[in-house]
Coordinates of C-alpha atoms in Angstrom, one line a residue:
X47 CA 14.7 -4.1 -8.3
X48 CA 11.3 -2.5 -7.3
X49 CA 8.4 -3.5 -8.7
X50 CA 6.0 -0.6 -10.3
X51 CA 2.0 -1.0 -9.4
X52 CA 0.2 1.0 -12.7
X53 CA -3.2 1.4 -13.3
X54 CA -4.5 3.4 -16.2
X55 CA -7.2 5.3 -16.8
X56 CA -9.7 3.8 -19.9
X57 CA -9.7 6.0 -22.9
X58 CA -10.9 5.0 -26.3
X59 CA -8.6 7.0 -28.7
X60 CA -5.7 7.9 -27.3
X61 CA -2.8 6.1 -25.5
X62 CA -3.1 4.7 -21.7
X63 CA -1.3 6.5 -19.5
X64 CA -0.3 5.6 -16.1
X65 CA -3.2 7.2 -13.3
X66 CA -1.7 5.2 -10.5
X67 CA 1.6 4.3 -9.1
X68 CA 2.9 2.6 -6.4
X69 CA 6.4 0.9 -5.7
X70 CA 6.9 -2.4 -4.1
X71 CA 10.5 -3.4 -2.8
X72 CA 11.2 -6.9 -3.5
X73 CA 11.9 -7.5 0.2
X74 CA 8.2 -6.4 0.8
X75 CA 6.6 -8.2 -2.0
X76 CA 8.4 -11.5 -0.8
X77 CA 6.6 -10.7 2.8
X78 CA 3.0 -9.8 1.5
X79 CA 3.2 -13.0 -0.6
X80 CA 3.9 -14.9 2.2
X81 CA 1.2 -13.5 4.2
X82 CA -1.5 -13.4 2.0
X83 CA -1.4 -17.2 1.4
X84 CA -2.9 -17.3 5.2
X85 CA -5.7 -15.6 4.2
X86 CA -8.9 -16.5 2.5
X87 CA -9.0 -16.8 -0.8
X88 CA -9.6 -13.1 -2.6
X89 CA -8.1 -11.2 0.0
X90 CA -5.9 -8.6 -1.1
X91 CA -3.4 -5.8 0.7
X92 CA -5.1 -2.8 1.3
X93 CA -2.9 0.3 1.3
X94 CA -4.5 3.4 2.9
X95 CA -3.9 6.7 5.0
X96 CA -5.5 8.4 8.0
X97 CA -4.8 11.2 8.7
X98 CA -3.3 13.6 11.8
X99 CA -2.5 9.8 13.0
X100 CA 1.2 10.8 13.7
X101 CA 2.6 11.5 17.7
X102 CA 5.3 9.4 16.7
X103 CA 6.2 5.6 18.3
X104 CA 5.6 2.5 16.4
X105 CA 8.3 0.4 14.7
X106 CA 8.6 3.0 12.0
X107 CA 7.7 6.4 13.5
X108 CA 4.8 8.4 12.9
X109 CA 3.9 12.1 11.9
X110 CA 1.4 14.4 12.5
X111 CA 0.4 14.7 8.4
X112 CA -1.0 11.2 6.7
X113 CA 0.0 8.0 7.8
X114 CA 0.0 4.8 5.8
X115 CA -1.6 1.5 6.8
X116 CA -2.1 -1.8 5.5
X117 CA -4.8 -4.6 5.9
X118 CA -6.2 -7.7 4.7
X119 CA -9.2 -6.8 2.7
X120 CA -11.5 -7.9 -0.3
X121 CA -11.7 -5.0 -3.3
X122 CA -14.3 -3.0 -2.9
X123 CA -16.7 -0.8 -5.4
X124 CA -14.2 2.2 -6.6
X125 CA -10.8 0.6 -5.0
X126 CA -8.0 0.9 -7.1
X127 CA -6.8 -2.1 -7.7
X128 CA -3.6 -3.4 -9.0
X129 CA -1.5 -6.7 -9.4
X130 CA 2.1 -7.8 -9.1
X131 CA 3.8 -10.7 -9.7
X132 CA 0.2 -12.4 -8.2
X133 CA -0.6 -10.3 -5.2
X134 CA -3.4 -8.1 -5.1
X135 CA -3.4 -4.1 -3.6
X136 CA -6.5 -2.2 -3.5
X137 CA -6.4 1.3 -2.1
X138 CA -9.9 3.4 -1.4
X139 CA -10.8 6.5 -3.6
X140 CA -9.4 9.0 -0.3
X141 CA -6.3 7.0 -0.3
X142 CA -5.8 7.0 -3.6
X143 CA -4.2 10.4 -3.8
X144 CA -2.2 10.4 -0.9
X145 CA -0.9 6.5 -2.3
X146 CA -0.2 7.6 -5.7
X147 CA 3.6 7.3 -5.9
X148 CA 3.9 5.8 -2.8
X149 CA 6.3 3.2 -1.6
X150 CA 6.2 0.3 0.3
X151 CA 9.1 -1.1 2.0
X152 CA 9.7 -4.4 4.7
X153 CA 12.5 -2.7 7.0
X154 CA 13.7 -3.7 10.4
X155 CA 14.1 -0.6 12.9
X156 CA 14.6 -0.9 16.6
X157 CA 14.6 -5.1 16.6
X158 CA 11.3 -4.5 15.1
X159 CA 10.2 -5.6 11.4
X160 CA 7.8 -4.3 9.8
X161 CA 6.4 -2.7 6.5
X162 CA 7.2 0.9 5.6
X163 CA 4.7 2.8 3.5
X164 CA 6.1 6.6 2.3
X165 CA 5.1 9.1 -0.3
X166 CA 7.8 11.5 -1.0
X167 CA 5.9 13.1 -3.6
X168 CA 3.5 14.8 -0.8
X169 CA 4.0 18.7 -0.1
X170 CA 5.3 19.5 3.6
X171 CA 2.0 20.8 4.3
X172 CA 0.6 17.4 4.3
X173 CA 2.3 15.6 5.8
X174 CA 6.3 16.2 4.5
X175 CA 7.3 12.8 3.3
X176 CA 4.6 11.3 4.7
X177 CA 5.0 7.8 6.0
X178 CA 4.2 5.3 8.9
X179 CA 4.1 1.6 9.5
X180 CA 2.0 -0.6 7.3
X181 CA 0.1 -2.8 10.0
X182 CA -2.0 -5.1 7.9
X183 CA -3.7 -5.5 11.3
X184 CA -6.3 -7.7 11.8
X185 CA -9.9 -7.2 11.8
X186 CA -13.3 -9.7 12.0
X187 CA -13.5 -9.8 8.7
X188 CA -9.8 -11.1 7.4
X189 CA -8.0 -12.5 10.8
X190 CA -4.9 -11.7 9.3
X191 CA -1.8 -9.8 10.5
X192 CA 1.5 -9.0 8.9
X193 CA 2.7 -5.7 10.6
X194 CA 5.9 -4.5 13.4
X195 CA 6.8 -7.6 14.7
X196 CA 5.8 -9.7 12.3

C-alpha cells in the first residue's frame, strides 16, 4: 500500500482537484516517522531537487538531470505542504514541479539503506526518470539525519 500526498488548489465554485502528488511507500513512511520524532517539534521532511547533481555514487546512484533530496526543515512561505498519516512534507515552489508525482521509497542497495526519491513522470530531457538518494542530511538549523546509512 502506498500512501498518496494531495494538495489541491482553492477554488470557490467548482470541484477540488488534486495540484500535487506525491507517493510514500509504507516502508518509507515507517522510517520518516521514526526519524522525525528526533526532531524539534514542527519539523517536517523537506523533499526537493537540485539540479545537474548526478556523476553517479551514493547509496542510490545519481544522474546528471534532477536529483532528489530530503531534509529536516520548518514550512516555509509558498512550500507545499502535505500530511500523512501525521508526518509533515513541505517541498519549495522550484521543487514543486520536478516533485509532482514523485515517489519516495526506503530501499537497501549495496549494504547501504537509504531513502529513494524518483519521478517517472519527468521527460528524458530532464533528467529521464529522475532520481537520487533522499539524504535528510543535517544542517544548523534541524541536527537531524535520516539518509544512506541510516
Amino acid at each position: 500500500m502506498v500512501s498518496r500526498l494531495e494538495t489541491t488548489a482553492p477554488s470557490t465554485d467548482a470541484p477540488k482537484e488534486p495540484t500535487f502528488r506525491m507517493e510514500v511507500s509504507p516502508t518509507a513512511l515507517e522510517q520518516v516517522r521514526g526519524l522525525v520524532k528526533a526532531q524539534k517539534p514542527g519539523m517536517a521532511v523537506r523533499v526537493f531537487v537540485q539540479m545537474g547533481g548526478g556523476g553517479g555514487g551514493g547509496c542510490c546512484g545519481g544522474s546528471a538531470g534532477p536529483t532528489f533530496g530530503m531534509a529536516f526543515d520548518k514550512p516555509k512561505n509558498g512550500d507545499e505542504v502535505v500530511k500523512v498519516d501525521g508526518v509533515s512534507f513541505v517541498v519549495d515552489p522550484y521543487s514543486a514541479e520536478f516533485c509532482n508525482g514523485a515517489q519516495v521509497d526506503f530501499v537497501s542497495e549495496g549494504g547501504e539503506n537509504g531513502f529513494k526519491v524518483t519521478n517517472p513522470n519527468l521527460p528524458m530531457a530532464e533528467g529521464g526518470s529522475g532520481d537520487g538518494c533522499g539524504s535528510c542530511g543535517s544542517s544548523s538549523s534541524n541536527g537531524g539525519g535520516c539518509g544512506c546509512g541510516s
